[in-house]
């Protein structure tokens, strides 16, 4: 068991690590973040910040020797860095899970081989593969690079067979996956945690809407038939068990019009759709990660009330620093900012949450609060 006053190593230095560090420091832990950057969202609240390339294995070793356990907030950490750290200290979730989930093809193969529902997909290595796959899956379909994909990065919608040559060229030799286009009714996610003894905790189902492939609004509980709600949680429990997962895990789903759940993606870490647990739940997704990686019991996941979250992307800064007072005039609204100095379009800068008697009401308030910042 890793007790307060110990040091938690975190690979990655973004807002997920920042909120993790806030929870860890609240409980008396020290935090050491490792990433190529300096003055980062995580580094600003951590006790120690190492700025080095993930492939600098000497620095990785030094980092690993200086901490009591390692976790991550960013899944594209090179496997070698994680393997090196694991020679000196415990790493949770384990490196194999990172390896599986950092590549869409490996992840989809893992899911389908274990009987979990995913959208039909094909492995694409050549332009002929793509012609074949497009014939089998039909158009529209979605071409995604296997590696380094999130927030729609590395994604192209294939609308017609005539676009194949061009789409293939855009891959620039990268391995890819063609996925059937899913006419979904809605997108939902389940954030869960699993501890070292195999205990499982979850936050129910969260409903998500995206704008330009980036999460825009999340709310909980999702508006779903009870049966679908229970089914989503059971799938996630089984995924976590199959992976022998330790830490916080998010599973994103498409819900089809005939109420079928398909897994879109796994995130082996706290997730943007779970940010609302920071304000709305007895134990946040970040504290749950901390507890799990330290070998502590998981905390209660009850919600104090329904909740909604709105992301604040760089666009909100289009006319300079937003007038925060306006959003804070909504008494139910909480403001989270990640300490990023440069507001680029599409960059996640912060978020707002609102608690209300119903999820619909919370969504309404959080949208109004966000709108108040934008004019
Ligand atoms: P991803 O980066 O795979 O999570 O995709 C980002 C967003 O693109 C998803 O949340 C969906 O809104 C959309 N999307 C991705 N794949 C598909 C698909 N196969 N069918 C329909 N929409 C998709």
Short mmCIF file of C-alpha atoms and ligand atoms in Angstrom, two decimals:
data_model
loop_
_atom_site.label_atom_id
_atom_site.label_comp_id
_atom_site.label_asym_id
_atom_site.label_seq_id
_atom_site.Cartn_x
_atom_site.Cartn_y
_atom_site.Cartn_z
CA UNK A 1 0.00 0.00 0.00
CA UNK A 2 1.28 3.45 -0.88
CA UNK A 3 0.35 5.89 1.84
CA UNK A 4 0.08 9.68 2.06
CA UNK A 5 3.45 11.46 1.98
CA UNK A 6 4.58 9.07 -0.75
CA UNK A 7 5.27 10.40 -4.24
CA UNK A 8 3.15 9.49 -7.23
CA UNK A 9 4.83 9.67 -10.64
CA UNK A 10 2.63 10.78 -13.53
CA UNK A 11 3.57 10.39 -17.18
CA UNK A 12 1.97 13.27 -19.06
CA UNK A 13 1.35 16.82 -17.90
CA UNK A 14 -2.04 18.03 -19.16
CA UNK A 15 -5.29 18.88 -17.42
CA UNK A 16 -5.99 15.26 -16.46
CA UNK A 17 -2.72 15.12 -14.56
CA UNK A 18 -3.47 18.51 -13.05
CA UNK A 19 -6.80 17.39 -11.60
CA UNK A 20 -5.18 14.14 -10.48
CA UNK A 21 -2.44 16.15 -8.74
CA UNK A 22 -5.00 18.37 -7.02
CA UNK A 23 -6.71 15.29 -5.58
CA UNK A 24 -3.40 13.66 -4.65
CA UNK A 25 -2.14 16.75 -2.85
CA UNK A 26 -5.47 17.08 -1.08
CA UNK A 27 -4.78 13.66 0.42
CA UNK A 28 -1.20 14.51 1.38
CA UNK A 29 0.67 12.83 -1.47
CA UNK A 30 3.47 14.36 -3.46
CA UNK A 31 3.28 14.38 -7.26
CA UNK A 32 6.09 14.20 -9.81
CA UNK A 33 5.10 14.75 -13.45
CA UNK A 34 7.19 13.68 -16.44
CA UNK A 35 6.66 15.06 -19.96
CA UNK A 36 8.65 16.85 -22.66
CA UNK A 37 7.18 20.23 -21.63
CA UNK A 38 7.74 22.69 -18.80
CA UNK A 39 5.43 24.93 -16.78
CA UNK A 40 2.62 22.55 -17.68
CA UNK A 41 -0.94 22.30 -16.34
CA UNK A 42 0.18 19.35 -14.16
CA UNK A 43 3.60 20.81 -13.36
CA UNK A 44 1.99 23.96 -11.94
CA UNK A 45 0.37 21.97 -9.15
CA UNK A 46 2.82 19.06 -8.84
CA UNK A 47 5.70 19.02 -6.36
CA UNK A 48 8.23 18.06 -9.03
CA UNK A 49 8.28 18.41 -12.79
CA UNK A 50 10.72 16.59 -15.04
CA UNK A 51 10.90 18.00 -18.57
CA UNK A 52 12.47 15.36 -20.77
CA UNK A 53 11.74 13.32 -23.85
CA UNK A 54 9.85 10.09 -23.16
CA UNK A 55 12.60 8.30 -25.06
CA UNK A 56 15.32 9.61 -22.75
CA UNK A 57 15.45 6.37 -20.79
CA UNK A 58 18.10 7.63 -18.35
CA UNK A 59 15.75 10.40 -17.29
CA UNK A 60 12.89 7.91 -17.14
CA UNK A 61 14.95 5.70 -14.83
CA UNK A 62 15.85 8.64 -12.60
CA UNK A 63 12.17 9.61 -12.45
CA UNK A 64 11.05 6.06 -11.67
CA UNK A 65 13.63 5.74 -8.87
CA UNK A 66 12.37 8.97 -7.30
CA UNK A 67 8.70 7.94 -6.98
CA UNK A 68 6.72 5.24 -5.16
CA UNK A 69 4.37 4.32 -7.99
CA UNK A 70 3.80 5.48 -11.57
CA UNK A 71 0.57 6.16 -13.40
CA UNK A 72 -0.23 8.18 -16.52
CA UNK A 73 -2.67 10.77 -17.77
CA UNK A 74 -1.74 10.47 -21.44
CA UNK A 75 -1.83 7.13 -23.23
CA UNK A 76 0.59 7.89 -26.01
CA UNK A 77 3.63 7.49 -23.78
CA UNK A 78 6.04 5.22 -25.70
CA UNK A 79 5.98 1.62 -24.45
CA UNK A 80 9.74 1.67 -23.84
CA UNK A 81 9.41 4.49 -21.34
CA UNK A 82 6.72 2.58 -19.44
CA UNK A 83 8.72 -0.67 -19.54
CA UNK A 84 11.79 1.14 -18.24
CA UNK A 85 9.83 2.71 -15.39
CA UNK A 86 8.34 -0.68 -14.53
CA UNK A 87 11.83 -2.09 -13.90
CA UNK A 88 12.12 0.18 -10.87
CA UNK A 89 8.62 0.82 -9.57
CA UNK A 90 5.00 -0.35 -9.89
CA UNK A 91 3.09 1.05 -12.88
CA UNK A 92 -0.73 1.14 -12.99
CA UNK A 93 -2.55 0.53 -15.23
CA UNK A 94 0.06 -1.91 -16.49
CA UNK A 95 2.10 -1.27 -19.63
CA UNK A 96 0.36 -3.97 -21.69
CA UNK A 97 -2.93 -2.12 -21.32
CA UNK A 98 -1.32 1.07 -22.51
CA UNK A 99 0.16 -0.81 -25.45
CA UNK A 100 -3.27 -2.21 -26.40
CA UNK A 101 -5.19 1.03 -26.05
CA UNK A 102 -2.72 3.37 -27.72
CA UNK A 103 -3.38 1.76 -31.06
CA UNK A 104 -6.90 1.55 -32.53
CA UNK A 105 -6.21 -1.69 -34.33
CA UNK A 106 -4.85 -3.48 -31.27
CA UNK A 107 -7.70 -2.09 -29.20
CA UNK A 108 -10.40 -3.17 -31.67
CA UNK A 109 -8.83 -6.60 -32.05
CA UNK A 110 -8.72 -7.01 -28.29
CA UNK A 111 -12.37 -5.98 -27.99
CA UNK A 112 -13.74 -8.09 -30.82
CA UNK A 113 -11.65 -11.15 -29.90
CA UNK A 114 -13.12 -10.99 -26.42
CA UNK A 115 -16.67 -10.71 -27.70
CA UNK A 116 -17.22 -7.03 -26.94
CA UNK A 117 -19.42 -5.09 -29.38
CA UNK A 118 -17.57 -2.75 -31.77
CA UNK A 119 -18.42 -1.13 -35.10
CA UNK A 120 -17.39 -3.35 -38.04
CA UNK A 121 -13.80 -2.51 -39.00
CA UNK A 122 -10.99 -3.56 -41.34
CA UNK A 123 -7.21 -3.25 -41.10
CA UNK A 124 -5.82 -1.03 -43.87
CA UNK A 125 -2.23 -1.36 -45.07
CA UNK A 126 -2.56 -0.81 -48.81
CA UNK A 127 -4.84 1.10 -51.12
CA UNK A 128 -6.24 -2.26 -52.27
CA UNK A 129 -7.17 -3.06 -48.66
CA UNK A 130 -9.04 0.22 -48.61
CA UNK A 131 -10.96 -0.55 -51.85
CA UNK A 132 -11.91 -3.96 -50.47
CA UNK A 133 -12.90 -2.64 -47.07
CA UNK A 134 -14.98 0.18 -48.53
CA UNK A 135 -16.83 -2.38 -50.62
CA UNK A 136 -17.51 -4.56 -47.58
CA UNK A 137 -18.37 -1.83 -45.07
CA UNK A 138 -19.92 0.59 -47.55
CA UNK A 139 -19.69 4.37 -47.67
CA UNK A 140 -19.85 6.58 -45.80
CA UNK A 141 -17.25 5.04 -43.54
CA UNK A 142 -14.52 6.46 -41.35
CA UNK A 143 -10.80 6.03 -41.99
CA UNK A 144 -8.71 6.40 -38.84
CA UNK A 145 -4.97 6.11 -38.34
CA UNK A 146 -4.16 3.26 -35.95
CA UNK A 147 -1.84 5.30 -33.75
CA UNK A 148 -2.03 8.68 -32.04
CA UNK A 149 -5.72 9.30 -32.47
CA UNK A 150 -7.93 11.35 -30.19
CA UNK A 151 -10.47 14.15 -30.61
CA UNK A 152 -10.93 13.16 -34.24
CA UNK A 153 -7.21 13.58 -35.02
CA UNK A 154 -6.12 11.30 -37.87
CA UNK A 155 -9.74 10.77 -38.95
CA UNK A 156 -11.26 11.13 -42.40
CA UNK A 157 -14.82 10.47 -43.44
CA UNK A 158 -14.91 8.53 -46.67
CA UNK A 159 -18.06 9.68 -48.47
CA UNK A 160 -17.59 8.02 -51.84
CA UNK A 161 -15.43 5.37 -53.48
CA UNK A 162 -13.92 8.16 -55.61
CA UNK A 163 -12.25 9.57 -52.50
CA UNK A 164 -10.26 6.42 -51.74
CA UNK A 165 -6.98 7.27 -53.50
CA UNK A 166 -6.86 10.69 -51.91
CA UNK A 167 -7.80 9.44 -48.45
CA UNK A 168 -5.14 6.74 -48.67
CA UNK A 169 -2.50 9.32 -49.63
CA UNK A 170 -3.47 11.46 -46.66
CA UNK A 171 -2.43 8.58 -44.40
CA UNK A 172 1.18 9.11 -45.59
CA UNK A 173 2.04 5.47 -45.05
CA UNK A 174 0.48 5.21 -41.58
CA UNK A 175 -1.31 2.01 -40.68
CA UNK A 176 -5.07 2.57 -40.47
CA UNK A 177 -8.48 1.17 -39.72
CA UNK A 178 -11.63 1.62 -41.79
CA UNK A 179 -14.75 1.68 -39.65
CA UNK A 180 -18.37 1.44 -40.72
CA UNK A 181 -20.14 4.75 -40.23
CA UNK A 182 -22.53 4.44 -37.31
CA UNK A 183 -25.77 6.41 -37.49
CA UNK A 184 -25.86 6.71 -33.74
CA UNK A 185 -28.75 7.91 -31.64
CA UNK A 186 -26.35 9.27 -29.05
CA UNK A 187 -22.87 8.89 -27.62
CA UNK A 188 -22.41 7.81 -24.02
CA UNK A 189 -19.55 6.80 -21.78
CA UNK A 190 -18.99 4.92 -18.57
CA UNK A 191 -16.16 5.95 -16.28
CA UNK A 192 -15.18 3.25 -13.84
CA UNK A 193 -12.38 2.29 -11.50
CA UNK A 194 -10.98 -1.07 -10.51
CA UNK A 195 -8.66 -1.62 -7.57
CA UNK A 196 -5.84 -4.10 -7.01
CA UNK A 197 -8.21 -6.61 -5.38
CA UNK A 198 -10.57 -6.54 -8.34
CA UNK A 199 -13.25 -4.35 -6.75
CA UNK A 200 -15.18 -2.33 -9.30
CA UNK A 201 -16.87 1.07 -8.99
CA UNK A 202 -18.62 3.14 -11.66
CA UNK A 203 -20.37 6.45 -12.18
CA UNK A 204 -23.27 5.12 -14.21
CA UNK A 205 -23.70 6.31 -17.77
CA UNK A 206 -22.71 9.79 -18.91
CA UNK A 207 -24.20 11.27 -22.09
CA UNK A 208 -21.92 13.20 -24.42
CA UNK A 209 -22.24 15.51 -27.39
CA UNK A 210 -19.37 16.52 -29.62
CA UNK A 211 -18.69 19.56 -31.78
CA UNK A 212 -16.06 19.20 -34.52
CA UNK A 213 -15.13 15.75 -33.09
CA UNK A 214 -14.26 17.28 -29.71
CA UNK A 215 -16.35 16.70 -26.61
CA UNK A 216 -18.61 19.71 -26.03
CA UNK A 217 -21.20 18.82 -23.37
CA UNK A 218 -21.45 15.87 -20.97
CA UNK A 219 -24.18 15.23 -18.46
CA UNK A 220 -25.10 12.58 -15.93
CA UNK A 221 -27.11 10.57 -15.51
CA UNK A 222 -27.62 9.84 -19.22
CA UNK A 223 -31.20 9.79 -20.45
CA UNK A 224 -31.47 6.10 -21.28
CA UNK A 225 -33.80 3.17 -20.75
CA UNK A 226 -32.77 1.35 -17.55
CA UNK A 227 -31.94 -1.78 -19.49
CA UNK A 228 -29.40 0.01 -21.72
CA UNK A 229 -27.91 1.77 -18.69
CA UNK A 230 -27.36 -1.55 -16.92
CA UNK A 231 -26.02 -3.19 -20.06
CA UNK A 232 -23.42 -0.43 -20.57
CA UNK A 233 -22.19 -0.82 -17.00
CA UNK A 234 -21.95 -4.61 -17.36
CA UNK A 235 -19.93 -4.32 -20.57
CA UNK A 236 -17.53 -1.94 -18.85
CA UNK A 237 -17.19 -4.18 -15.81
CA UNK A 238 -16.29 -7.07 -18.13
CA UNK A 239 -13.79 -4.97 -20.10
CA UNK A 240 -12.05 -3.86 -16.88
CA UNK A 241 -11.93 -7.44 -15.65
CA UNK A 242 -10.64 -8.84 -18.93
CA UNK A 243 -7.84 -6.26 -18.92
CA UNK A 244 -7.14 -6.94 -15.21
CA UNK A 245 -7.32 -3.21 -14.97
CA UNK A 246 -6.08 -1.11 -12.04
CA UNK A 247 -7.00 2.57 -12.10
CA UNK A 248 -9.67 4.74 -13.73
CA UNK A 249 -10.94 3.61 -17.13
CA UNK A 250 -13.41 5.22 -19.51
CA UNK A 251 -15.31 3.35 -22.20
CA UNK A 252 -16.96 5.45 -24.91
CA UNK A 253 -19.95 4.01 -26.72
CA UNK A 254 -22.18 4.70 -29.67
CA UNK A 255 -25.82 3.90 -28.96
CA UNK A 256 -27.50 2.95 -32.21
CA UNK A 257 -31.09 3.80 -33.09
CA UNK A 258 -32.13 0.22 -32.27
CA UNK A 259 -30.56 0.57 -28.80
CA UNK A 260 -27.42 -1.43 -29.45
CA UNK A 261 -24.26 -0.36 -27.65
CA UNK A 262 -21.01 -0.37 -29.64
CA UNK A 263 -17.69 0.47 -28.02
CA UNK A 264 -15.99 3.33 -29.85
CA UNK A 265 -12.92 3.75 -27.71
CA UNK A 266 -11.21 2.93 -24.41
CA UNK A 267 -9.34 5.58 -22.45
CA UNK A 268 -6.98 3.99 -19.88
CA UNK A 269 -7.12 7.03 -17.60
CA UNK A 270 -9.56 9.64 -16.29
CA UNK A 271 -11.60 11.07 -19.17
CA UNK A 272 -13.04 14.41 -20.18
CA UNK A 273 -16.59 13.06 -19.82
CA UNK A 274 -15.77 12.22 -16.18
CA UNK A 275 -14.71 15.77 -15.26
CA UNK A 276 -18.16 16.33 -13.82
CA UNK A 277 -17.37 13.75 -11.11
CA UNK A 278 -14.91 16.31 -9.68
CA UNK A 279 -17.81 18.49 -8.52
CA UNK A 280 -20.75 16.12 -8.50
CA UNK A 281 -19.53 12.97 -6.75
CA UNK A 282 -18.34 11.90 -3.32
CA UNK A 283 -15.13 10.56 -4.93
CA UNK A 284 -13.94 11.99 -8.25
CA UNK A 285 -12.52 9.93 -11.11
CA UNK A 286 -9.10 11.41 -10.24
CA UNK A 287 -9.21 10.42 -6.58
CA UNK A 288 -10.37 6.98 -7.68
CA UNK A 289 -7.27 6.66 -9.89
CA UNK A 290 -5.09 7.67 -6.96
CA UNK A 291 -6.75 5.18 -4.61
CA UNK A 292 -6.49 2.36 -7.12
CA UNK A 293 -2.82 2.88 -7.98
CA UNK A 294 -1.93 3.24 -4.27
CA UNK A 295 -3.69 0.00 -3.31
CA UNK A 296 -6.30 1.86 -1.22
CA UNK A 297 -10.01 1.00 -1.20
CA UNK A 298 -12.12 2.77 -3.85
CA UNK A 299 -14.38 5.59 -2.67
CA UNK A 300 -18.13 6.04 -3.02
CA UNK A 301 -19.27 7.13 -6.48
CA UNK A 302 -22.66 8.58 -5.51
CA UNK A 303 -23.64 11.85 -7.15
CA UNK A 304 -24.67 14.73 -4.92
CA UNK A 305 -26.99 15.72 -7.76
CA UNK A 306 -27.35 15.50 -11.54
CA UNK A 307 -24.61 17.44 -13.27
CA UNK A 308 -23.51 18.82 -16.64
CA UNK A 309 -20.16 19.93 -17.99
CA UNK A 310 -19.27 22.22 -20.87
CA UNK A 311 -15.75 22.31 -22.28
CA UNK A 312 -14.09 25.68 -22.76
CA UNK A 313 -11.95 25.51 -25.89
CA UNK A 314 -9.55 28.14 -27.15
CA UNK A 315 -12.35 29.71 -29.23
CA UNK A 316 -13.85 31.16 -26.04
CA UNK A 317 -10.74 33.39 -25.88
CA UNK A 318 -11.30 34.75 -29.43
CA UNK A 319 -11.83 38.29 -28.08
CA UNK A 320 -9.29 38.06 -25.28
CA UNK A 321 -9.70 36.86 -21.70
CA UNK A 322 -13.36 35.93 -21.08
CA UNK A 323 -15.27 37.82 -18.40
CA UNK A 324 -15.40 35.05 -15.78
CA UNK A 325 -17.70 37.02 -13.55
CA UNK A 326 -20.51 36.49 -16.07
CA UNK A 327 -20.37 32.70 -15.83
CA UNK A 328 -19.93 32.81 -12.09
CA UNK A 329 -23.11 34.83 -11.70
CA UNK A 330 -24.82 31.46 -12.21
CA UNK A 331 -24.67 30.25 -8.62
CA UNK A 332 -24.74 26.55 -9.59
CA UNK A 333 -21.71 26.90 -11.87
CA UNK A 334 -18.14 25.92 -11.06
CA UNK A 335 -15.20 27.12 -13.13
CA UNK A 336 -12.15 24.99 -13.89
CA UNK A 337 -9.18 26.42 -15.77
CA UNK A 338 -6.11 24.42 -16.66
CA UNK A 339 -3.41 27.10 -16.46
CA UNK A 340 -2.63 27.08 -20.19
CA UNK A 341 -1.29 30.42 -21.34
CA UNK A 342 -1.89 30.10 -25.07
CA UNK A 343 -5.51 29.73 -26.24
CA UNK A 344 -5.47 27.99 -29.62
CA UNK A 345 -8.71 26.99 -31.41
CA UNK A 346 -9.71 23.47 -30.37
CA UNK A 347 -7.37 23.49 -27.35
CA UNK A 348 -9.01 22.40 -24.11
CA UNK A 349 -8.48 25.36 -21.77
CA UNK A 350 -10.99 24.62 -19.02
CA UNK A 351 -14.55 23.59 -18.33
CA UNK A 352 -17.68 24.61 -16.47
CA UNK A 353 -19.92 22.33 -14.48
CA UNK A 354 -23.40 22.92 -13.13
CA UNK A 355 -25.33 20.93 -10.56
CA UNK A 356 -29.14 20.98 -10.73
CA UNK A 357 -32.21 18.95 -9.78
CA UNK A 358 -32.26 17.30 -13.19
CA UNK A 359 -29.64 16.63 -15.83
CA UNK A 360 -31.65 18.63 -18.40
CA UNK A 361 -31.68 21.65 -16.11
CA UNK A 362 -27.93 21.29 -15.46
CA UNK A 363 -27.29 21.24 -19.22
CA UNK A 364 -29.40 24.34 -19.70
CA UNK A 365 -27.50 26.24 -16.99
CA UNK A 366 -24.04 25.21 -18.11
CA UNK A 367 -24.84 26.17 -21.71
CA UNK A 368 -26.15 29.57 -20.65
CA UNK A 369 -23.07 30.14 -18.50
CA UNK A 370 -20.78 29.23 -21.39
CA UNK A 371 -22.73 31.47 -23.75
CA UNK A 372 -22.37 34.36 -21.32
CA UNK A 373 -18.60 34.12 -21.86
CA UNK A 374 -18.82 34.27 -25.62
CA UNK A 375 -20.30 37.67 -26.38
P1 LIG B 1 -12.82 9.14 -31.98
O1 LIG B 1 -11.57 9.98 -32.08
O2 LIG B 1 -12.70 7.81 -32.61
O3 LIG B 1 -13.36 9.07 -30.57
O4 LIG B 1 -13.94 9.92 -32.79
C1 LIG B 1 -14.36 11.21 -32.43
C2 LIG B 1 -15.82 11.40 -32.79
O5 LIG B 1 -16.04 11.19 -34.22
C3 LIG B 1 -16.75 10.38 -32.14
O6 LIG B 1 -17.03 10.75 -30.81
C4 LIG B 1 -17.94 10.44 -33.08
O7 LIG B 1 -18.72 11.60 -32.82
C5 LIG B 1 -17.29 10.55 -34.44
N1 LIG B 1 -17.08 9.20 -35.01
C6 LIG B 1 -15.97 8.46 -34.87
N2 LIG B 1 -16.10 7.24 -35.46
C7 LIG B 1 -17.34 7.19 -35.98
C8 LIG B 1 -18.10 6.20 -36.69
N3 LIG B 1 -17.57 5.00 -37.00
N4 LIG B 1 -19.36 6.50 -37.07
C9 LIG B 1 -19.89 7.72 -36.75
N5 LIG B 1 -19.23 8.70 -36.09
C10 LIG B 1 -17.98 8.46 -35.70
#
